[in-house]
XYZ file of C-alpha atoms in Angstrom:
754
model
C 34.724 3.626 -16.741
C 31.837 3.505 -19.570
C 29.667 6.235 -17.967
C 32.497 8.833 -17.327
C 30.037 12.017 -16.330
C 31.826 14.754 -14.827
C 35.126 12.713 -13.724
C 37.935 12.829 -16.338
C 38.065 15.154 -19.942
C 40.282 14.460 -22.777
C 41.940 17.128 -24.502
C 38.661 18.270 -26.623
C 37.065 18.696 -23.298
C 34.542 15.895 -23.694
C 33.899 13.314 -20.936
C 35.061 10.576 -23.067
C 34.959 6.563 -21.561
C 37.998 5.839 -20.592
C 40.319 2.209 -20.032
C 43.563 1.874 -18.039
C 46.192 -0.622 -19.244
C 48.884 -1.725 -16.235
C 52.253 -3.263 -16.582
C 52.826 -5.315 -13.735
C 56.151 -7.221 -14.431
C 59.822 -5.711 -14.363
C 60.379 -5.022 -18.121
C 58.690 -2.069 -20.416
C 56.018 -3.434 -22.605
C 56.013 -2.301 -25.973
C 51.808 -2.671 -26.974
C 52.863 -1.983 -30.669
C 50.617 -3.982 -33.107
C 48.584 -5.216 -29.836
C 44.754 -4.636 -29.672
C 41.569 -3.572 -27.513
C 38.522 -4.666 -28.959
C 34.601 -4.216 -27.743
C 33.804 -7.344 -29.970
C 34.836 -11.218 -28.900
C 34.379 -11.974 -32.552
C 36.682 -8.978 -33.876
C 39.379 -8.728 -31.116
C 41.487 -6.484 -33.570
C 39.033 -4.313 -33.393
C 41.798 -1.258 -32.675
C 45.297 -1.398 -32.748
C 47.999 0.289 -30.862
C 50.533 2.881 -31.811
C 54.169 2.713 -30.741
C 54.108 3.325 -27.329
C 55.676 1.658 -24.388
C 54.464 1.031 -20.803
C 57.881 0.846 -18.002
C 57.241 -1.764 -15.333
C 54.351 -0.831 -12.399
C 53.507 2.083 -14.815
C 49.796 2.509 -16.551
C 48.776 3.617 -19.881
C 45.090 5.305 -20.332
C 43.140 5.318 -23.423
C 39.871 7.033 -24.267
C 37.250 5.075 -25.562
C 35.724 8.079 -27.386
C 35.398 6.515 -31.076
C 37.883 9.381 -32.063
C 40.330 6.566 -33.232
C 43.400 8.831 -32.345
C 46.764 7.261 -32.362
C 49.044 10.435 -30.861
C 50.609 9.136 -28.168
C 50.232 12.160 -26.194
C 46.547 11.226 -25.727
C 45.104 7.709 -27.502
C 41.564 7.442 -28.481
C 40.128 3.932 -29.578
C 37.758 3.665 -32.635
C 34.853 2.419 -30.644
C 33.222 3.573 -27.451
C 31.835 1.544 -24.321
C 28.009 0.940 -23.814
C 26.468 1.864 -20.732
C 25.094 -0.953 -20.766
C 27.819 -3.071 -20.522
C 29.751 -5.164 -23.038
C 33.130 -7.437 -22.855
C 36.738 -5.689 -23.657
C 39.443 -8.138 -24.936
C 43.164 -7.416 -24.896
C 45.166 -9.344 -27.537
C 48.827 -9.657 -28.242
C 50.317 -9.324 -31.760
C 49.766 -12.654 -32.445
C 46.350 -13.255 -31.674
C 46.525 -14.589 -28.433
C 44.217 -12.969 -25.588
C 45.750 -11.682 -23.005
C 42.870 -10.651 -20.791
C 38.994 -10.360 -21.275
C 36.715 -8.038 -19.208
C 33.103 -9.045 -18.658
C 30.265 -7.015 -19.331
C 28.928 -5.127 -15.886
C 26.819 -2.181 -15.947
C 28.333 1.075 -13.921
C 26.835 3.916 -12.580
C 28.359 7.167 -13.715
C 31.868 7.838 -12.878
C 32.088 4.299 -11.516
C 35.103 2.526 -12.645
C 35.876 -1.414 -12.662
C 39.167 -2.064 -11.320
C 41.606 -4.620 -10.178
C 42.416 -3.753 -6.517
C 45.279 -4.150 -5.955
C 46.597 -3.409 -9.128
C 46.725 -6.386 -11.523
C 45.029 -8.561 -8.993
C 42.472 -11.716 -9.964
C 39.988 -9.336 -8.060
C 37.623 -6.871 -10.044
C 36.171 -4.316 -7.600
C 33.665 -1.558 -8.352
C 35.265 1.981 -7.229
C 33.389 5.116 -7.013
C 36.734 6.774 -6.645
C 38.835 5.921 -9.891
C 42.691 6.850 -9.737
C 43.701 6.703 -13.278
C 47.545 7.007 -13.742
C 48.156 5.820 -10.119
C 47.545 3.266 -8.108
C 43.674 1.357 -7.521
C 42.922 1.084 -4.126
C 39.481 0.688 -2.008
C 37.348 3.589 -1.241
C 38.327 5.326 1.805
C 35.138 5.686 4.107
C 34.151 8.541 6.424
C 33.290 8.260 10.127
C 30.595 10.681 11.500
C 30.039 11.478 15.050
C 26.554 11.379 15.161
C 23.913 9.708 12.632
C 21.250 11.704 10.875
C 18.466 12.471 12.381
C 16.432 14.980 15.178
C 18.345 16.593 17.704
C 16.766 18.853 20.276
C 20.095 20.502 21.119
C 23.043 21.737 19.330
C 26.077 19.736 18.965
C 29.427 19.737 17.584
C 29.647 17.025 14.576
C 33.057 15.505 13.961
C 33.694 13.344 10.930
C 37.089 12.066 10.033
C 38.648 9.560 7.278
C 39.544 6.078 8.009
C 42.547 6.601 5.831
C 43.582 10.210 7.347
C 43.193 11.999 4.451
C 41.410 15.462 4.549
C 38.201 15.671 4.899
C 36.201 18.718 3.361
C 32.216 19.572 3.687
C 29.704 22.133 2.307
C 26.311 23.216 3.864
C 24.544 24.622 0.939
C 24.048 21.367 -0.958
C 26.893 21.593 -3.271
C 29.093 18.054 -3.898
C 32.711 19.515 -1.732
C 35.799 19.552 -3.932
C 39.325 20.314 -3.151
C 38.939 24.081 -2.412
C 35.624 23.534 0.268
C 36.171 24.224 3.845
C 37.887 21.338 5.635
C 36.619 19.384 8.774
C 39.864 21.222 10.971
C 37.705 21.062 13.687
C 34.083 19.523 14.423
C 31.179 21.354 12.696
C 29.046 22.924 15.103
C 25.046 22.179 14.655
C 23.240 25.100 16.394
C 19.568 26.429 16.000
C 19.055 28.133 12.554
C 16.089 30.214 13.075
C 17.965 33.168 12.344
C 19.697 32.029 9.297
C 19.156 34.123 6.554
C 16.813 33.034 3.315
C 18.987 31.816 0.458
C 17.279 29.528 -2.253
C 13.814 30.452 -1.064
C 14.717 34.228 -2.535
C 15.132 32.690 -5.889
C 12.048 33.228 -8.199
C 10.741 29.949 -9.346
C 7.869 31.342 -11.539
C 7.457 33.668 -14.105
C 5.852 36.982 -13.304
C 2.759 37.459 -15.767
C -0.844 39.137 -14.987
C -3.475 36.273 -15.160
C -1.193 33.472 -14.092
C -3.649 30.288 -13.750
C -1.598 29.226 -11.160
C -0.187 30.523 -7.921
C 3.305 32.435 -8.814
C 6.533 32.753 -6.587
C 6.383 35.666 -4.055
C 9.457 35.952 -1.513
C 8.431 34.386 1.780
C 8.983 37.849 3.419
C 10.198 36.506 6.520
C 13.079 33.952 7.624
C 12.112 30.294 6.900
C 12.511 27.363 8.597
C 15.953 25.659 8.390
C 17.655 22.392 8.919
C 21.492 21.331 8.221
C 22.391 19.787 5.199
C 26.159 18.577 5.518
C 28.069 17.010 2.550
C 31.437 15.690 2.902
C 34.311 13.980 0.776
C 37.777 13.045 1.847
C 40.819 14.446 -0.443
C 44.765 13.565 -1.005
C 47.032 15.903 -2.642
C 43.731 17.320 -4.559
C 42.330 13.947 -5.338
C 38.657 13.390 -3.828
C 39.421 9.559 -2.229
C 35.791 8.743 -0.541
C 32.270 8.977 -2.100
C 30.191 12.009 -1.162
C 28.141 11.283 1.977
C 25.355 13.489 3.039
C 23.661 13.682 6.438
C 20.844 15.997 7.385
C 20.241 17.029 11.100
C 17.362 18.825 12.333
C 18.224 20.992 15.607
C 15.275 22.314 17.165
C 14.046 22.105 20.787
C 10.601 21.150 19.901
C 12.058 18.831 16.989
C 9.784 15.650 18.625
C 6.720 18.046 18.337
C 7.081 20.022 15.282
C 6.367 17.452 13.044
C 3.010 15.705 11.941
C 4.183 14.030 8.688
C 6.926 12.752 7.739
C 9.985 14.611 6.416
C 12.233 14.770 3.059
C 15.489 16.488 2.715
C 16.517 16.773 -1.055
C 20.184 18.306 -1.445
C 21.765 18.676 -5.139
C 24.164 21.187 -6.736
C 22.308 24.838 -7.082
C 22.908 25.605 -10.089
C 21.230 22.085 -11.436
C 18.065 23.473 -9.212
C 18.146 27.434 -9.401
C 21.206 28.030 -12.301
C 19.923 30.212 -15.678
C 21.206 27.482 -17.935
C 20.815 24.385 -16.069
C 18.379 24.784 -13.309
C 14.904 23.244 -13.629
C 13.154 24.999 -10.901
C 13.617 28.633 -12.742
C 12.267 30.141 -16.062
C 16.176 30.534 -17.165
C 17.585 30.176 -20.635
C 14.579 27.836 -21.962
C 11.961 31.150 -20.906
C 10.499 32.700 -24.640
C 9.184 35.975 -23.591
C 6.103 36.031 -25.677
C 5.366 32.564 -24.196
C 5.701 32.524 -20.637
C 2.576 30.757 -19.493
C 4.380 27.614 -21.172
C 8.083 28.235 -21.677
C 10.955 28.181 -19.005
C 13.550 25.607 -17.912
C 10.712 24.158 -15.568
C 8.818 23.256 -19.102
C 11.562 20.581 -20.257
C 11.537 17.033 -20.277
C 13.166 14.050 -21.020
C 16.677 13.012 -19.876
C 18.749 16.126 -20.282
C 16.473 17.887 -17.777
C 17.251 15.436 -15.189
C 19.400 16.173 -11.963
C 21.288 14.288 -9.637
C 19.949 14.663 -5.741
C 20.786 12.917 -2.559
C 17.498 12.353 -0.698
C 16.839 11.575 2.614
C 13.317 9.854 4.483
C 12.917 10.469 8.414
C 9.488 9.773 10.027
C 7.721 12.178 12.192
C 9.869 11.067 15.183
C 13.057 11.416 13.088
C 13.549 7.653 12.239
C 15.717 7.388 9.352
C 13.879 5.724 6.255
C 16.127 5.318 3.466
C 19.577 8.024 2.156
C 20.300 7.556 -1.130
C 21.384 9.471 -4.362
C 18.530 9.457 -6.933
C 17.151 11.827 -10.072
C 14.678 14.444 -9.955
C 12.507 15.796 -12.971
C 9.771 18.513 -12.609
C 6.676 16.409 -13.389
C 3.450 17.776 -14.730
C 1.708 19.891 -17.230
C 0.689 23.503 -16.696
C 1.006 23.552 -13.092
C 4.945 23.665 -13.932
C 4.337 27.307 -13.777
C 3.676 27.090 -9.886
C 5.916 28.650 -7.658
C 6.047 25.008 -6.215
C 6.772 22.619 -8.733
C 5.731 18.849 -8.809
C 8.779 16.205 -9.029
C 9.535 12.886 -10.131
C 12.102 11.172 -7.915
C 13.878 8.074 -9.741
C 15.611 5.619 -8.441
C 18.720 4.291 -11.276
C 21.394 1.788 -11.010
C 23.568 4.602 -12.769
C 23.163 6.480 -8.864
C 24.275 3.607 -7.078
C 20.759 1.917 -6.344
C 17.487 1.363 -8.619
C 14.555 0.825 -6.225
C 13.503 3.296 -3.066
C 12.976 0.108 -0.337
C 10.829 1.724 1.724
C 7.061 1.392 2.306
C 6.113 4.776 0.814
C 2.754 4.513 1.209
C 0.705 3.583 4.277
C -2.107 2.336 2.049
C 0.183 0.240 0.140
C 1.910 -3.463 1.543
C 4.616 -2.817 -0.855
C 7.883 -2.117 0.228
C 10.091 -0.975 -2.946
C 9.812 1.545 -5.673
C 11.319 2.461 -8.862
C 10.004 5.730 -8.764
C 7.502 8.767 -6.755
C 5.943 11.699 -7.345
C 6.562 14.926 -4.804
C 3.076 16.464 -5.854
C 2.390 19.851 -5.272
C -0.238 21.665 -3.432
C -0.759 24.615 -6.234
C -2.197 21.915 -8.824
C -5.482 23.949 -8.601
C -5.953 27.286 -9.853
C -4.990 30.507 -8.054
C -8.837 30.918 -6.214
C -8.454 27.518 -4.717
C -7.026 27.080 -1.452
C -8.040 23.692 -0.291
C -5.123 21.792 -1.637
C -6.744 18.661 -0.998
C -9.163 18.041 -3.913
C -7.047 15.332 -5.811
C -6.217 13.771 -2.445
C -9.993 13.520 -1.693
C -11.353 12.118 -4.837
C -8.845 9.348 -4.704
C -9.389 8.334 -1.168
C -13.573 8.206 -2.187
C -12.909 6.327 -5.156
C -10.891 3.552 -3.177
C -13.167 0.743 -3.717
C -13.759 1.261 -6.973
C -13.108 -0.951 -10.083
C -10.048 1.015 -11.749
C -6.974 2.295 -10.384
C -6.377 5.015 -8.066
C -2.951 6.634 -6.716
C -2.252 6.045 -3.005
C -0.862 9.318 -0.942
C 1.491 10.154 1.953
C 1.499 14.135 3.072
C 5.596 14.855 3.890
C 7.390 17.836 4.643
C 10.098 18.819 1.918
C 13.213 20.206 2.762
C 15.755 21.869 -0.337
C 19.149 22.451 0.411
C 17.926 22.756 4.031
C 15.388 25.778 3.390
C 11.807 24.256 3.948
C 10.086 23.879 0.757
C 6.063 23.360 2.238
C 3.906 20.286 1.943
C 4.055 18.459 -1.029
C 2.135 14.507 -1.371
C 4.004 11.809 -1.999
C 2.055 9.962 -4.770
C 2.226 6.869 -6.613
C 3.763 7.176 -10.360
C 1.280 5.835 -12.628
C 3.195 3.597 -14.799
C 4.235 0.087 -15.889
C 6.206 -0.050 -12.501
C 3.307 0.536 -10.601
C 1.247 -1.825 -12.351
C 3.500 -4.575 -11.981
C 3.643 -4.315 -7.678
C 0.305 -3.262 -7.503
C -1.234 -6.235 -9.943
C 1.797 -8.112 -10.448
C 1.692 -8.248 -14.422
C 5.197 -8.030 -16.237
C 6.389 -4.316 -16.350
C 7.251 -5.282 -19.864
C 4.088 -6.547 -21.110
C 1.980 -3.947 -20.690
C 0.110 -1.399 -22.595
C -1.008 2.395 -21.736
C -2.340 4.914 -23.486
C -3.920 8.430 -23.132
C -7.097 10.156 -23.697
C -7.023 10.609 -27.661
C -5.364 6.887 -27.937
C -2.370 8.254 -30.056
C -0.233 8.844 -26.888
C 1.849 5.904 -25.700
C 3.178 5.503 -22.046
C 4.172 1.883 -22.226
C 4.294 -1.173 -24.801
C 1.784 -0.158 -27.807
C -1.665 1.165 -28.784
C -1.946 -1.705 -31.434
C -4.717 -3.532 -29.999
C -6.918 -0.762 -28.942
C -6.742 0.408 -32.932
C -8.189 -2.995 -33.615
C -10.610 -2.762 -31.050
C -11.728 1.081 -32.421
C -11.453 -0.360 -35.954
C -14.700 -3.374 -34.758
C -16.435 -0.368 -32.938
C -16.720 1.856 -35.580
C -18.104 -0.909 -38.379
C -20.102 -2.557 -35.622
C -23.442 -1.528 -34.248
C -22.830 -2.277 -30.332
C -26.756 -2.808 -29.858
C -26.198 -5.814 -30.984
C -25.498 -8.063 -28.419
C -22.420 -10.574 -30.433
C -21.269 -7.339 -30.872
C -20.790 -6.097 -27.286
C -20.013 -9.440 -26.079
C -16.726 -9.142 -28.076
C -16.168 -5.632 -27.156
C -16.210 -6.929 -23.833
C -13.521 -9.471 -24.187
C -11.310 -6.573 -24.501
C -12.669 -3.844 -22.315
C -13.616 -3.884 -18.909
C -16.603 -2.381 -18.789
C -17.135 -2.201 -15.190
C -13.897 -0.308 -14.775
C -15.233 2.228 -17.166
C -18.487 2.921 -15.629
C -16.859 3.022 -12.353
C -14.277 5.667 -13.869
C -16.703 7.958 -15.667
C -19.187 7.811 -12.749
C -16.330 9.152 -10.211
C -15.394 11.493 -12.855
C -19.030 13.029 -13.442
C -19.180 13.155 -9.517
C -16.441 15.048 -8.510
C -17.042 16.935 -12.065
C -13.732 17.248 -13.621
C -13.222 20.239 -15.371
C -10.194 18.992 -17.192
C -11.645 15.655 -18.840
C -12.298 13.637 -20.740
C -9.806 15.258 -23.111
C -7.185 15.273 -20.615
C -5.971 13.251 -17.992
C -7.347 9.897 -18.726
C -5.246 7.105 -19.112
C -5.936 3.280 -19.925
C -4.095 0.285 -19.388
C -4.000 -3.247 -20.396
C -1.697 -6.536 -19.728
C -0.428 -7.834 -23.094
C -1.742 -11.284 -22.240
C -4.643 -13.287 -24.004
C -6.918 -12.045 -21.157
C -5.890 -8.676 -20.743
C -8.283 -6.174 -20.743
C -8.528 -2.132 -20.970
C -8.871 -0.734 -17.272
C -8.724 2.615 -16.242
C -6.738 4.961 -14.183
C -8.139 7.778 -12.163
C -5.655 10.623 -11.793
C -5.066 14.858 -11.357
C -8.850 15.597 -10.408
C -6.908 19.472 -9.438
C -9.770 20.910 -11.438
C -12.937 19.195 -9.847
C -15.394 20.191 -7.631
C -16.635 22.756 -10.370
C -20.034 22.996 -11.769
C -20.149 21.780 -15.802
C -23.458 22.399 -16.629
C -23.972 18.637 -17.793
C -21.124 16.109 -17.106
C -22.991 13.557 -18.861
C -22.977 15.989 -22.019
C -19.432 16.312 -21.478
C -18.665 12.741 -21.027
C -19.669 12.112 -24.779
C -19.607 14.754 -26.973
C -19.199 14.051 -30.525
C -17.317 15.463 -33.319
C -20.101 18.365 -34.103
C -19.718 19.532 -30.379
C -16.578 19.450 -28.725
C -14.721 22.247 -27.945
C -11.295 22.828 -29.016
C -9.655 21.130 -26.085
C -11.769 18.146 -25.867
C -10.950 15.557 -28.787
C -13.832 13.619 -29.676
C -11.815 10.062 -29.729
C -11.661 10.453 -26.033
C -15.183 9.591 -25.722
C -15.804 7.319 -28.448
C -15.679 4.169 -26.763
C -18.790 5.580 -23.806
C -20.796 6.821 -26.505
C -20.644 3.365 -28.752
C -21.407 1.310 -25.542
C -23.988 3.318 -24.534
C -26.428 2.447 -27.445
C -26.410 -1.340 -26.000
C -29.077 -1.168 -23.274
C -27.532 -3.922 -21.292
C -24.852 -1.595 -21.092
C -26.869 1.323 -19.974
C -28.649 -0.813 -17.139
C -25.301 -1.598 -15.672
C -24.019 2.355 -15.849
C -27.525 3.646 -14.127
C -27.449 0.379 -11.198
C -23.524 1.294 -10.787
C -24.381 4.989 -10.161
C -27.174 4.328 -7.934
C -24.801 1.840 -6.022
C -22.056 4.471 -5.861
C -23.885 7.454 -4.834
C -25.434 5.755 -1.801
C -22.456 4.047 -0.720
C -18.628 5.360 -2.164
C -19.984 8.901 -2.520
C -22.872 8.732 0.629
C -22.756 11.933 2.775
C -21.458 10.174 5.723
C -18.945 8.981 4.269
C -17.446 12.192 2.637
C -17.744 13.791 5.744
C -15.759 10.955 7.390
C -12.945 10.968 4.819
C -12.536 14.592 4.559
C -12.590 15.053 8.138
C -9.445 12.698 8.380
C -7.710 14.064 5.299
C -7.702 17.804 6.947
C -6.415 16.381 10.564
C -3.735 15.049 8.212
C -2.790 18.301 7.035
C -3.944 20.922 9.475
C -1.146 20.992 11.856
C 1.162 21.925 9.105
C -0.701 24.214 6.830
C 0.062 27.429 8.984
C 4.010 27.346 8.391
C 3.335 25.914 4.735
C 1.239 29.204 4.153
C 3.999 31.305 5.858
C 6.319 29.656 3.158
C 4.351 30.336 0.092
C 1.264 32.841 0.979
C -0.800 29.967 -0.037
C -3.269 29.559 0.529
C -4.076 32.694 1.375
C -4.615 31.831 5.109
C -5.738 29.071 7.509
C -9.065 30.742 7.571
C -9.262 30.710 3.672
C -8.202 27.067 3.636
C -10.714 25.734 6.184
C -13.249 28.127 4.435
C -12.639 26.587 0.802
C -12.979 23.129 2.077
C -16.181 23.727 3.691
C -17.790 26.340 1.630
C -16.490 24.987 -1.959
C -15.599 21.377 -1.506
C -17.958 20.152 1.129
C -20.944 22.053 0.107
C -20.420 20.842 -4.036
C -20.009 17.253 -2.784
C -23.184 16.878 -0.650
C -25.234 18.654 -3.312
C -23.789 16.517 -5.851
C -25.783 13.763 -5.627
C -29.131 15.517 -6.575
C -27.545 17.269 -9.275
C -26.538 14.427 -10.672
C -29.346 12.100 -10.302
C -31.260 15.102 -12.214
C -29.100 15.045 -14.910
C -29.460 11.018 -15.172
C -32.995 10.874 -15.050
C -32.963 13.919 -17.944
C -30.466 12.108 -19.881
C -31.646 8.512 -19.741
C -35.206 9.600 -19.737
C -36.198 7.974 -16.482
C -39.277 8.145 -14.853
C -37.217 7.669 -11.287
C -33.990 6.967 -9.842
C -33.176 5.051 -6.784
C -31.383 8.000 -4.779
C -33.477 10.015 -2.220
C -32.813 13.623 -2.080
C -35.834 14.343 0.630
C -34.950 11.509 2.997
C -33.706 12.329 6.894
C -29.905 11.261 5.973
C -30.108 13.531 3.376
C -31.309 16.568 5.526
C -29.188 15.802 8.204
C -25.979 15.645 6.457
C -26.867 19.044 5.069
C -26.503 20.230 8.201
C -22.738 20.397 9.255
C -20.108 21.540 11.868
C -16.724 22.912 11.198
C -14.186 23.041 12.245
C -14.240 20.205 14.639
C -12.287 19.664 16.574
C -11.917 23.406 17.189
C -11.117 25.520 20.071
C -15.008 26.393 21.062
C -15.612 29.008 17.780
C -16.985 27.159 15.140
C -19.901 27.219 12.983
C -23.098 25.413 12.079
C -24.150 25.643 8.284
C -27.021 24.609 6.173
C -25.397 23.173 3.107
C -28.474 22.712 1.320
C -30.644 24.872 -0.718
C -33.781 24.799 1.267
C -34.352 26.734 4.435
C -34.225 25.542 7.777
C -36.313 26.362 11.249
C -34.294 24.651 14.559
C -33.610 24.516 18.108
C -30.428 23.537 19.592
C -28.830 22.174 22.854
C -25.198 21.612 23.844
C -24.714 19.112 26.466
C -21.469 17.875 28.170
C -20.977 14.073 28.671
C -23.102 14.152 31.897
C -26.267 15.300 30.125
C -25.671 18.852 31.709
C -27.117 21.516 28.812
C -24.395 24.064 28.571
C -25.973 26.277 25.701
C -29.469 26.236 24.243
C -30.739 28.093 21.125
C -34.077 27.890 19.999
C -36.049 28.638 16.804
C -33.140 29.667 14.505
C -33.939 29.806 10.481
C -30.605 29.038 8.661
C -31.632 30.119 4.805
C -29.929 27.880 1.655
C -25.929 27.843 2.515
C -25.764 29.904 5.280
C -23.986 29.759 8.423
C -24.233 30.568 12.196
C -21.318 30.971 14.655
C -21.212 29.886 17.980
C -18.857 30.992 20.598
C -18.519 28.233 22.967
C -14.700 29.053 23.742
C -15.883 29.742 27.813
C -15.879 26.015 28.123
C -13.358 23.646 29.527
C -11.382 21.364 26.756
C -13.654 17.696 26.317
C -16.278 16.251 24.071
C -19.775 17.670 24.047
C -23.027 16.591 22.139
C -24.816 19.166 19.806
C -28.556 18.326 19.611
C -30.787 20.353 16.806
C -34.039 19.405 16.331
C -37.214 20.905 14.257
C -40.412 19.896 12.783
C -40.151 22.713 10.828
C -38.261 21.856 7.018
C -39.785 24.128 4.742
C -40.091 22.014 1.327
C -39.546 19.374 2.819
C -41.899 16.005 2.823
C -40.127 14.184 5.208
C -38.532 15.985 8.448
C -35.757 14.900 10.537
C -36.718 15.020 14.121
C -33.938 15.614 15.992
C -29.974 15.093 15.179
C -26.911 14.591 17.663
C -23.470 15.597 16.805
C -20.349 15.063 18.786
C -18.119 18.081 18.999
C -14.494 18.362 20.194
C -13.084 21.631 21.935
C -9.347 21.478 22.768
């Protein structure tokens, strides 16, 4: 066993690697001067002391590097590499008795000859040091995991007839866990008291920037997580098997998005010393906003979980063990954490073989994210800021993160909506662009932090730019051979359009293939603190050493500053900005993409609010989307155009802020669909006088109002709840748009009443 993680301790209490020697003969064997080694060219690396193995018996050695020859517990002078290495056993004369070829094993797995002394090597998840090697026992479940409308009795038995023990709280069964002496009743759980959801997952502090934990205040939704294993005379004889059962009379109508069930030892997630969801032992009370177990990083803070993925209809996507870490920066202090999920060979499988993201034709992932809905500040109720920015930017010339909202349960308790996302790393680049994951460079905004590969290519490029004038065409052409300038242009325009406050000094990554043709391209991510007014995004994007604030490193805008000295680059920038504002970020496209996303999340939002008290309410969620996000985006074009005119000293810009299309896109209806109670909003800084009619699909007028004035950003509510469900058409017309030179005559928009 080369990764003894929890299986067997030595006399020092350490989980050292171990090797077992078996005597298949009929005579005692004295191992004195026999040798064991992990190096075929140095076969006498460690010699046995005077120790005898009786016939059909075993001797255990710890490969700990401690080099002890106390016959009560033997320790070799070497360890076994977790990456796999050869082992060789030689007799006193030097002849090789046995060789074990290198093999990579998962934690607590062993290579074993089954049966004892046989030529056949098998991987065993349940080794038996000091006893006969045998094939792992298997468990049989009377019901497969999934969705059930009615309660049922779950029976679990062992094919070897061993005792099956189980848990229902996510913990791994042990020899004293409850036994399946009779079938387990899978009942409705609406009255089951909360447990894990009552454990604080953030630090209580004044003026916290992100949503702090609150007790749910009511019973949260629950599902059954059954974990079973078989035991014989106190020893586990099977793998731990985990099954999730969702029992509800309306189960097939309950979910509008996939369901993820995560189970883990409670202490691994919520324990004071080891729990990655809690402030715990790592919290410094003088630095409560940046310390706590959830701020810890690295391998030591990765936890073993079992994860199951179900489609909304209950179809099982995958079920496997994996690793989990808390993901992100300062958002780690939020009550609901962003999570990074890893498939690794040591957990049994090194990939998630399922099409996790509907926008991609990818069926296998190394890792993925479950992003929190609490990525924005405490005043942000929208939950979809980042996702919308990525969807609107889908056709632009940089890398984005695809998405799939999911419902998450942890140890059987409802954890709310999280958004499954690509993890931007070398594996993402491999499955997206077909590049070798071992041959890419990924660096961050200040070009010093390296996520993959090296930053040497960029350092060389920066050296050239610092010593060459890019207004000279030859120098500019040289830079273009190393930089995909269209990627940079599109990326900067998008960041400026969405007014990402946390950029460019943060949340900026770029990558290149290490091939000769590889050029630096940009990666778009984390726009949770976007859609906020910034005095001038142009100035923010090119800050130099004299004017940058402490949180913006001037090196982050270094490349753009120098490229803007070149007239050809400047022309490309202006032309692309015109095209992107008129096409990719056209108001009609913003409406369409936002409505799709709102529909995607809407049905699950009430349950999510009940769990986290966030957003504040469904009404606040809808109003934040309309009053803040949509209002910002529809007015952003002309604000950015004005910035561009001033920055580039232009006489005109090819985006018409006075067109009919611009005007009609600023008269909006929300929510739509609705129950008949909705509002019409003048989402512009210009007042309008208009009349409206509502017609059914036969053309009959069912509602009419004349000469209604709407001031800038004013709403007017309409109550049409008396109408039958169906599609209606709202027509508003005017010839009195104050301050507009090109008035719209009339606009018709469908409204849906359910």
